Coordinates of N, CA, C and O in Angstrom, one line a residue:
L709 N -94.8 29.5 72.5 CA -93.2 29.1 71.8 C -92.2 29.2 73.4 O -91.7 30.4 72.8
Y710 N -91.2 28.3 73.8 CA -90.1 28.7 74.4 C -89.0 28.3 73.6 O -89.5 26.6 74.6
W711 N -88.0 28.3 73.6 CA -86.4 27.7 73.4 C -85.8 27.9 75.7 O -85.9 28.8 75.6
E712 N -85.0 26.7 75.5 CA -84.3 26.2 76.9 C -83.1 27.1 76.2 O -82.8 27.8 77.9
S713 N -82.2 27.1 74.9 CA -80.6 27.9 75.1 C -81.2 29.8 74.5 O -81.9 29.4 73.5
D714 N -80.8 30.2 75.5 CA -80.5 31.9 74.0 C -80.2 32.1 73.0 O -80.0 32.8 72.2
S715 N -78.9 30.4 72.5 CA -78.9 30.8 71.3 C -80.1 29.9 69.9 O -79.9 30.3 69.1
A716 N -80.8 29.7 70.8 CA -82.4 29.0 70.1 C -82.6 30.5 69.2 O -83.3 31.5 68.5
V717 N -82.7 32.1 69.9 CA -83.0 33.2 69.1 C -82.3 33.6 67.6 O -81.2 34.1 67.4
V718 N -82.9 33.5 67.2 CA -82.2 34.3 66.2 C -83.4 35.6 65.3 O -83.7 35.9 63.3
W719 N -84.7 35.7 66.2 CA -85.5 37.1 65.9 C -84.8 38.4 66.2 O -84.1 38.4 67.3
P720 N -84.7 39.9 66.5 CA -84.4 40.5 67.0 C -85.0 41.3 68.4 O -85.9 40.9 68.1
L721 N -84.3 41.3 69.0 CA -84.4 41.0 70.7 C -85.4 42.6 71.2 O -86.3 42.2 71.8
D722 N -85.0 43.5 69.5 CA -85.4 44.7 70.4 C -87.0 45.0 69.6 O -87.3 46.2 69.5
T723 N -87.2 44.2 69.2 CA -88.4 44.3 68.7 C -89.7 43.4 69.1 O -89.7 42.2 68.9
G724 N -90.9 44.2 69.3 CA -92.0 43.5 70.2 C -92.5 43.0 69.0 O -93.1 42.0 69.9
W725 N -92.7 43.3 68.2 CA -94.0 42.4 67.1 C -93.5 42.1 65.7 O -93.0 43.8 65.2
F726 N -94.0 41.7 65.5 CA -92.8 41.2 64.0 C -94.5 40.7 63.4 O -95.8 40.0 63.6
M727 N -95.1 41.1 61.5 CA -95.5 40.8 61.2 C -95.5 39.9 60.2 O -94.3 40.8 59.2
L728 N -96.5 39.0 59.6 CA -95.6 38.2 58.4 C -96.8 38.5 57.2 O -98.0 38.6 57.3
A729 N -96.8 39.0 56.1 CA -97.6 39.4 55.0 C -97.8 37.9 54.2 O -96.6 37.5 54.0
T730 N -98.5 38.0 53.9 CA -99.1 36.9 52.7 C -100.2 37.1 52.1 O -100.7 37.5 52.1
A731 N -99.7 36.5 51.2 CA -101.7 36.4 50.0 C -102.4 36.2 50.8 O -102.8 35.6 51.6
D732 N -103.7 36.9 49.9 CA -104.9 37.1 50.4 C -105.2 36.1 49.4 O -106.7 35.9 49.5
D733 N -105.6 34.2 50.2 CA -106.1 33.4 49.7 C -106.2 32.4 50.0 O -105.0 32.1 51.5
E734 N -106.0 31.0 49.4 CA -106.0 28.8 50.9 C -104.4 29.5 51.0 O -104.5 28.3 51.5
S735 N -102.9 30.1 49.8 CA -102.1 29.6 50.6 C -101.5 30.4 51.7 O -100.6 30.2 52.6
S736 N -102.8 31.9 52.7 CA -101.9 32.4 53.6 C -102.0 31.8 54.6 O -102.0 30.7 55.3
N737 N -100.4 31.8 55.5 CA -100.3 31.6 56.1 C -101.8 32.2 58.1 O -101.6 32.7 57.5
D738 N -102.2 30.8 58.5 CA -102.8 31.1 59.9 C -101.9 32.7 60.7 O -102.7 33.1 61.0
F739 N -101.0 31.9 61.6 CA -100.7 33.4 62.0 C -99.4 34.3 61.3 O -98.5 33.9 61.1
V740 N -99.6 34.8 61.5 CA -99.3 36.5 60.9 C -99.0 37.4 62.1 O -97.6 38.0 62.1
T741 N -99.0 37.2 63.3 CA -99.4 38.5 64.4 C -98.0 37.6 65.4 O -98.5 36.2 65.7
V742 N -97.2 38.4 65.4 CA -96.3 37.4 67.0 C -95.9 38.5 67.8 O -95.2 39.8 67.0
F743 N -96.0 37.9 68.5 CA -95.6 39.2 69.8 C -94.5 38.8 70.8 O -94.5 37.3 70.1
N744 N -93.5 39.4 70.9 CA -91.9 38.7 71.3 C -91.9 39.4 72.6 O -91.3 40.7 73.0
P745 N -92.3 38.4 73.5 CA -92.1 39.4 75.2 C -90.6 38.1 75.6 O -90.5 38.6 76.6
T746 N -89.7 38.5 74.7 CA -88.8 37.3 75.1 C -87.5 38.5 76.3 O -87.0 38.1 77.1
K747 N -87.3 39.9 76.4 CA -86.5 40.9 77.0 C -87.2 40.9 78.4 O -86.8 40.7 79.1
E748 N -88.8 41.1 78.4 CA -89.3 40.9 79.6 C -89.7 40.3 79.8 O -89.6 39.7 81.2
K749 N -89.6 39.1 79.5 CA -89.4 37.2 80.6 C -88.4 36.7 80.2 O -87.8 35.8 81.6
G750 N -86.8 37.5 80.7 CA -86.2 36.5 80.7 C -85.3 35.3 79.9 O -84.5 34.7 79.3
V751 N -86.5 34.5 79.1 CA -86.2 33.3 78.3 C -86.6 33.8 76.6 O -87.2 34.5 76.7
P752 N -85.9 32.6 75.7 CA -87.0 33.2 74.0 C -87.7 32.8 73.9 O -88.6 31.4 74.4
C753 N -88.9 33.4 73.5 CA -90.4 32.6 73.1 C -91.1 33.9 73.0 O -90.2 35.5 73.0
L754 N -92.0 33.5 71.7 CA -93.1 33.9 71.0 C -93.6 33.4 71.3 O -94.6 32.8 71.9
V755 N -94.9 34.6 70.7 CA -96.7 34.4 71.0 C -97.5 34.3 70.5 O -96.8 35.6 69.2
L756 N -97.7 33.8 69.0 CA -98.3 33.5 67.9 C -99.7 34.1 68.4 O -100.7 33.4 68.7
L757 N -100.6 34.4 67.3 CA -101.5 34.5 67.1 C -102.4 34.6 66.5 O -102.2 34.7 64.8
V758 N -104.2 34.2 66.5 CA -104.7 34.4 64.9 C -105.9 34.5 66.3 O -106.4 34.2 66.9
G759 N -106.9 35.2 65.1 CA -108.2 35.7 65.8 C -109.3 35.1 64.4 O -108.5 34.5 63.8
G760 N -110.2 34.8 65.8 CA -111.5 35.7 64.4 C -111.7 34.1 64.4 O -111.6 33.0 64.7
F761 N -113.0 33.8 63.2 CA -112.7 32.2 62.6 C -112.5 31.6 61.9 O -112.5 29.9 62.4
D762 N -110.7 32.3 62.0 CA -109.6 31.5 62.4 C -109.0 30.5 62.9 O -108.9 29.2 63.0
A763 N -109.4 31.2 64.3 CA -108.7 30.6 65.4 C -110.3 29.4 65.9 O -109.5 28.5 66.3
V764 N -111.4 30.0 65.5 CA -112.4 28.9 65.7 C -111.8 27.9 65.0 O -111.9 26.5 65.0
L765 N -111.8 27.5 63.5 CA -111.2 26.3 62.9 C -109.6 26.0 63.4 O -109.7 24.0 63.7
K766 N -108.7 26.6 63.8 CA -107.3 26.2 64.3 C -107.8 25.6 65.9 O -107.2 24.0 66.0
E767 N -109.0 25.4 67.1 CA -109.0 25.0 67.1 C -109.6 23.5 67.8 O -109.5 22.1 68.0
D768 N -110.0 23.2 65.8 CA -109.9 21.4 65.9 C -109.0 20.8 65.2 O -108.9 19.7 64.8
E769 N -108.0 21.1 65.1 CA -106.8 20.7 65.3 C -106.0 20.2 65.7 O -106.2 21.4 67.4
S770 N -104.6 19.3 65.4 CA -103.7 19.0 66.8 C -102.7 19.5 66.9 O -102.7 20.2 66.8
D771 N -102.4 19.5 68.1 CA -101.3 20.5 68.7 C -100.4 20.4 67.3 O -99.6 21.6 67.8
D772 N -100.2 19.2 66.9 CA -99.0 19.1 66.3 C -99.2 19.7 64.8 O -98.4 20.1 63.9
E773 N -100.6 19.6 64.3 CA -100.6 21.0 62.9 C -100.3 22.0 63.0 O -100.0 22.5 62.7
I774 N -101.2 22.4 64.4 CA -100.9 24.1 64.7 C -99.5 24.4 64.9 O -99.0 25.6 64.4
L775 N -98.4 23.7 65.3 CA -96.9 23.9 65.5 C -96.5 24.4 64.5 O -95.5 25.1 64.0
Q776 N -96.8 23.4 63.2 CA -97.1 22.8 62.3 C -96.7 24.5 61.5 O -96.0 25.0 61.1
D777 N -98.1 24.6 61.0 CA -98.3 25.9 61.0 C -97.8 27.0 61.4 O -97.3 27.7 60.3
A778 N -97.9 26.5 62.5 CA -96.8 27.9 63.6 C -95.4 27.9 62.6 O -94.6 29.3 62.6
M779 N -94.4 26.6 62.5 CA -93.2 27.2 62.3 C -93.7 27.6 60.8 O -91.3 28.0 60.4
N780 N -94.1 27.2 60.1 CA -94.5 27.4 58.8 C -94.1 29.1 59.0 O -93.4 29.0 57.8
S781 N -94.9 29.9 60.3 CA -95.0 30.9 59.8 C -94.2 31.3 59.9 O -92.8 32.4 59.2
L782 N -92.8 31.2 61.0 CA -92.1 31.2 61.4 C -90.5 31.3 60.8 O -89.9 31.7 60.9
T783 N -90.8 30.1 60.9 CA -89.8 29.6 59.3 C -89.5 31.1 58.4 O -88.3 31.1 57.1
A784 N -91.2 30.7 57.3 CA -91.0 32.6 56.6 C -90.5 33.1 56.8 O -89.9 34.7 56.1
M785 N -90.2 33.9 58.2 CA -89.8 35.1 58.9 C -88.4 34.6 59.2 O -87.8 35.9 59.1
F786 N -88.2 33.5 59.6 CA -86.9 33.1 60.1 C -86.6 32.6 59.8 O -86.2 31.1 60.7
P787 N -85.7 32.0 58.3 CA -85.1 30.7 58.3 C -84.8 30.0 58.9 O -85.1 28.3 58.7
S788 N -83.7 30.2 59.6 CA -82.5 29.0 61.1 C -83.4 28.4 62.0 O -83.1 28.3 63.0
I789 N -85.1 29.3 62.0 CA -84.9 29.0 63.4 C -85.1 27.9 64.2 O -85.9 26.8 63.0
S790 N -85.9 27.5 65.4 CA -86.0 26.3 66.0 C -86.7 25.3 65.9 O -87.6 26.3 66.5
N791 N -87.0 24.3 66.2 CA -88.6 24.1 66.0 C -88.6 24.1 67.8 O -87.1 24.6 69.0
P792 N -89.0 24.6 68.7 CA -89.7 25.6 70.3 C -89.8 23.6 71.2 O -89.5 23.3 70.6
D793 N -88.9 24.4 71.7 CA -88.3 23.0 73.6 C -89.8 22.7 74.1 O -89.6 21.8 74.4
T794 N -90.7 24.0 74.8 CA -91.7 23.6 74.9 C -92.7 24.7 74.4 O -93.1 25.5 73.8
V795 N -94.3 24.2 74.1 CA -94.9 24.8 73.2 C -96.5 25.0 74.2 O -96.8 23.7 74.9
F796 N -97.0 26.1 74.7 CA -98.4 26.3 74.7 C -99.3 26.5 74.1 O -99.1 27.6 73.4
F797 N -101.1 26.4 74.1 CA -101.6 26.0 72.7 C -103.1 26.8 73.0 O -103.6 25.9 74.6
T798 N -103.6 28.0 72.9 CA -105.0 27.7 74.2 C -105.9 28.0 72.4 O -105.4 27.7 71.8
R799 N -107.2 27.7 73.7 CA -108.5 26.6 72.7 C -109.4 28.0 72.8 O -110.6 27.7 74.0
W800 N -108.6 29.0 73.2 CA -110.1 29.9 73.8 C -112.0 29.9 73.9 O -113.0 29.6 74.8
N801 N -112.2 29.4 72.4 CA -113.3 29.4 72.0 C -114.2 28.2 72.5 O -116.1 28.4 73.4
S802 N -113.2 27.0 72.9 CA -113.7 26.0 73.7 C -113.4 25.6 75.0 O -114.2 24.6 75.4
E803 N -113.3 27.1 76.1 CA -113.1 26.9 77.6 C -114.5 27.2 77.6 O -114.8 28.0 77.5
V804 N -114.8 26.1 78.1 CA -116.7 26.0 79.0 C -116.9 27.2 79.9 O -118.0 27.6 80.0
N805 N -116.0 28.1 80.7 CA -116.4 29.3 81.7 C -116.3 30.8 80.8 O -116.2 31.8 81.0
F806 N -115.5 30.1 79.1 CA -115.3 31.5 79.2 C -115.9 32.0 76.9 O -116.1 32.4 76.1
R807 N -115.8 30.9 75.8 CA -116.5 30.7 75.0 C -116.2 31.3 74.2 O -117.1 31.9 73.7
G808 N -114.7 32.2 74.0 CA -114.2 32.7 73.1 C -114.5 34.0 74.1 O -114.1 35.0 72.8
S809 N -115.1 34.8 74.4 CA -115.5 35.9 75.2 C -114.0 36.6 76.0 O -112.9 36.5 76.0
Y810 N -113.8 38.0 75.2 CA -112.6 39.1 75.7 C -113.6 40.0 75.6 O -114.7 41.1 75.3
S811 N -112.6 41.1 76.9 CA -113.2 42.2 77.5 C -113.1 43.3 75.3 O -112.1 42.7 75.2
F812 N -113.8 44.7 74.9 CA -113.3 45.4 73.9 C -114.2 46.9 74.6 O -114.6 47.3 75.2
A813 N -113.3 47.6 73.5 CA -113.3 49.0 73.8 C -114.8 49.2 73.3 O -115.0 49.2 72.5
T814 N -115.8 50.2 74.4 CA -117.4 50.6 74.2 C -116.6 51.5 73.6 O -116.1 52.4 74.5
A815 N -118.5 52.1 72.5 CA -117.8 53.5 72.3 C -119.1 54.4 73.4 O -119.6 53.9 74.4
G816 N -117.9 55.4 73.8 CA -118.2 56.6 74.9 C -118.4 55.9 76.1 O -118.6 56.6 77.0
R817 N -117.3 55.2 76.2 CA -116.4 54.8 77.3 C -114.9 54.3 77.7 O -114.7 55.0 76.8
E818 N -114.3 55.2 78.4 CA -112.4 54.5 78.8 C -112.4 53.7 78.7 O -112.7 53.4 80.7
F819 N -111.7 52.5 78.5 CA -111.4 51.3 78.5 C -111.0 51.3 80.4 O -110.6 50.4 80.6
A820 N -109.3 52.4 80.3 CA -108.4 52.3 80.9 C -109.4 52.8 82.3 O -109.0 51.9 83.6
S821 N -110.2 53.3 82.6 CA -111.4 54.1 84.1 C -112.0 52.2 83.8 O -111.8 52.0 85.1
D822 N -112.4 51.5 83.2 CA -113.2 50.2 83.7 C -112.2 49.8 83.5 O -112.5 48.8 85.0
A823 N -110.9 49.4 83.6 CA -110.0 48.4 83.8 C -109.2 48.4 84.7 O -109.5 47.9 86.1
A824 N -109.2 50.0 85.2 CA -108.7 50.4 86.9 C -110.0 49.8 88.3 O -109.4 48.9 88.6
V825 N -110.8 49.8 87.4 CA -112.2 49.2 88.8 C -112.2 47.8 88.2 O -111.9 47.3 89.9
L826 N -111.9 47.0 87.7 CA -112.2 46.0 87.4 C -111.5 45.1 88.4 O -111.0 43.9 88.8
K827 N -109.6 46.5 88.0 CA -108.7 45.3 89.1 C -108.3 45.6 90.4 O -107.0 45.1 90.3
E828 N -109.3 46.7 90.9 CA -109.5 47.2 92.1 C -109.5 45.2 93.1 O -110.5 45.0 93.1
S829 N -108.4 45.5 94.4 CA -108.8 44.3 94.7 C -110.3 44.9 95.7 O -109.7 45.3 97.1
I830 N -110.5 43.5 96.6 CA -110.9 43.0 97.7 C -110.6 43.1 98.5 O -111.1 42.1 98.6
G831 N -110.6 43.4 99.9 CA -109.4 42.5 101.2 C -108.5 42.2 99.8 O -107.9 42.7 99.8
G832 N -108.3 40.5 100.3 CA -107.2 39.9 100.1 C -108.0 39.1 99.1 O -107.0 37.8 98.5
L833 N -109.1 40.1 98.5 CA -109.0 39.4 97.2 C -108.1 40.0 95.2 O -109.4 41.1 95.8
W834 N -108.1 38.9 94.7 CA -106.9 40.3 93.9 C -107.7 39.6 92.6 O -108.1 38.8 92.2
F835 N -107.7 40.5 92.0 CA -108.4 40.0 90.6 C -107.5 40.4 89.4 O -106.2 41.7 88.7
A836 N -107.1 40.0 88.0 CA -105.9 39.5 87.1 C -107.0 39.6 86.0 O -108.3 38.6 86.1
G837 N -106.2 40.1 84.1 CA -106.6 39.4 82.9 C -106.9 40.1 82.6 O -106.4 41.6 82.8
E838 N -107.4 39.6 81.1 CA -107.7 40.8 80.2 C -108.3 42.1 80.1 O -107.9 42.8 79.8
A839 N -108.9 41.9 80.6 CA -110.0 42.9 81.0 C -109.6 44.0 82.3 O -110.1 45.1 81.7
T840 N -108.7 43.8 83.3 CA -108.0 44.5 83.7 C -106.5 45.3 83.3 O -105.7 46.1 84.2
N841 N -106.5 44.8 82.5 CA -105.5 45.2 81.7 C -105.5 47.0 81.2 O -106.2 47.1 80.5
E842 N -105.0 48.1 81.6 CA -105.5 49.2 81.4 C -103.7 50.0 80.0 O -104.3 50.7 80.0
D843 N -102.9 49.3 80.1 CA -102.5 50.1 79.2 C -103.5 49.2 77.9 O -104.2 48.1 77.1
E844 N -102.1 49.5 76.6 CA -102.6 48.4 75.4 C -103.1 47.4 74.4 O -103.5 47.6 74.0
W845 N -102.7 46.5 75.9 CA -102.5 45.1 75.5 C -104.1 44.7 76.2 O -104.2 43.4 76.1
H846 N -105.2 45.7 76.5 CA -106.7 44.1 76.8 C -106.8 43.7 75.7 O -106.2 43.6 74.8
S847 N -107.8 42.6 75.8 CA -108.2 41.7 75.3 C -107.4 41.1 73.9 O -108.1 40.4 73.4
T848 N -106.2 41.0 74.9 CA -105.3 39.5 74.4 C -104.4 39.1 75.6 O -104.7 39.4 77.0
T849 N -104.1 37.7 75.0 CA -102.9 37.0 76.2 C -102.6 37.4 76.8 O -101.6 37.6 78.1
V850 N -101.5 38.4 75.9 CA -100.8 39.4 76.3 C -101.4 40.0 77.3 O -100.6 40.5 78.6
G851 N -102.5 40.8 77.6 CA -102.7 41.6 78.8 C -103.2 40.9 80.0 O -102.9 41.5 80.3
A852 N -104.0 39.5 79.6 CA -103.4 38.3 80.1 C -102.6 38.4 81.5 O -102.2 37.9 82.6
W853 N -101.5 38.3 80.7 CA -100.3 38.0 81.2 C -99.4 38.7 82.4 O -99.2 38.8 83.2
Q854 N -99.2 40.0 81.3 CA -99.1 41.2 81.7 C -100.7 41.6 83.4 O -99.2 41.8 84.4
S855 N -101.0 41.5 82.9 CA -101.7 40.9 84.5 C -101.8 41.1 85.3 O -101.8 40.8 87.0
G856 N -101.2 39.5 85.2 CA -101.1 38.8 86.2 C -99.9 38.1 87.0 O -99.1 39.1 87.7
E857 N -99.1 39.3 86.0 CA -97.4 39.7 86.7 C -97.6 39.9 87.4 O -97.7 40.8 88.4
D858 N -98.4 41.5 87.1 CA -98.9 42.8 87.9 C -99.4 42.5 89.3 O -99.4 43.4 90.0
V859 N -100.4 41.7 89.5 CA -101.0 41.1 90.8 C -100.4 40.8 92.0 O -99.7 41.8 92.6
A860 N -99.3 40.2 90.9 CA -97.9 38.6 92.0 C -97.3 39.8 92.4 O -97.0 39.4 93.7
K861 N -96.8 40.9 91.5 CA -95.9 41.0 92.3 C -96.6 42.5 93.3 O -96.1 43.3 94.4
S862 N -98.1 42.9 93.0 CA -97.9 43.7 94.4 C -99.1 42.3 95.3 O -98.6 43.3 96.5
I863 N -99.0 42.0 95.1 CA -99.3 40.4 96.5 C -98.3 40.6 96.9 O -97.9 40.6 98.4
S864 N -96.7 40.6 96.7 CA -95.7 40.0 96.7 C -95.1 41.3 97.9 O -94.9 41.0 98.8
K865 N -95.2 42.0 97.6 CA -95.0 43.7 98.1 C -96.4 43.6 99.9 O -95.6 44.4 100.2
S866 N -97.4 42.8 99.2 CA -98.3 43.5 101.0 C -98.3 42.5 101.3 O -98.1 42.7 102.5
L867 N -97.2 41.2 101.1 CA -97.0 40.6 102.1 C -95.6 40.4 102.9 O -95.5 40.1 103.9
K868 N -95.0 41.7 102.6 CA -93.6 41.9 103.4 C -94.2 43.2 104.3 O -95.1 43.3 104.8

C-alpha cells in the first residue's frame, strides 16, 4: 500500500513491524502482520502479510474486498489512517510459474550459504528473489524486494 503524501503517515516510522492481536475466531482479522519499509523506500508504504490457507482463500476475493479487510486491520492499529493512493496485491498461489512456492530453511543446511550460491551472477546474468536473500527476509516478499534492490545496485556499479 502506498500513499503519495508524507502527511499520510500516522504510524511510527522507526518501527519496522506491527502486529495486530485479534480473537482466534471468525471475527479475527486476516491481516495481522504489517511490515513498514517507509524509511527505506522514502515513500509512505506498508506491506500487509497473510499466509497459509488464509492466503489461498484471499485469492478468490476481489481487490476491493482485500483492501477493505486490510484497512479494517490498519484502522484497528491506526484509527486516523487514510486509504492508500496505490495498492498492489499478489496472488502467489495462483501465479502459474510458482503456485505459492517459496524457499525455506532445511534442517542440516545453512540457508545463508545456499542463498549466496543462488545469487552469484553468471556473466551478464544476475539473480534476485526471496531465495537469494541471505538476511532474515528469505521466504518473504520483503526478501525478494530487498534482493532486487541489491542486484540493481550491483548492476549499476558494474556499468560504471
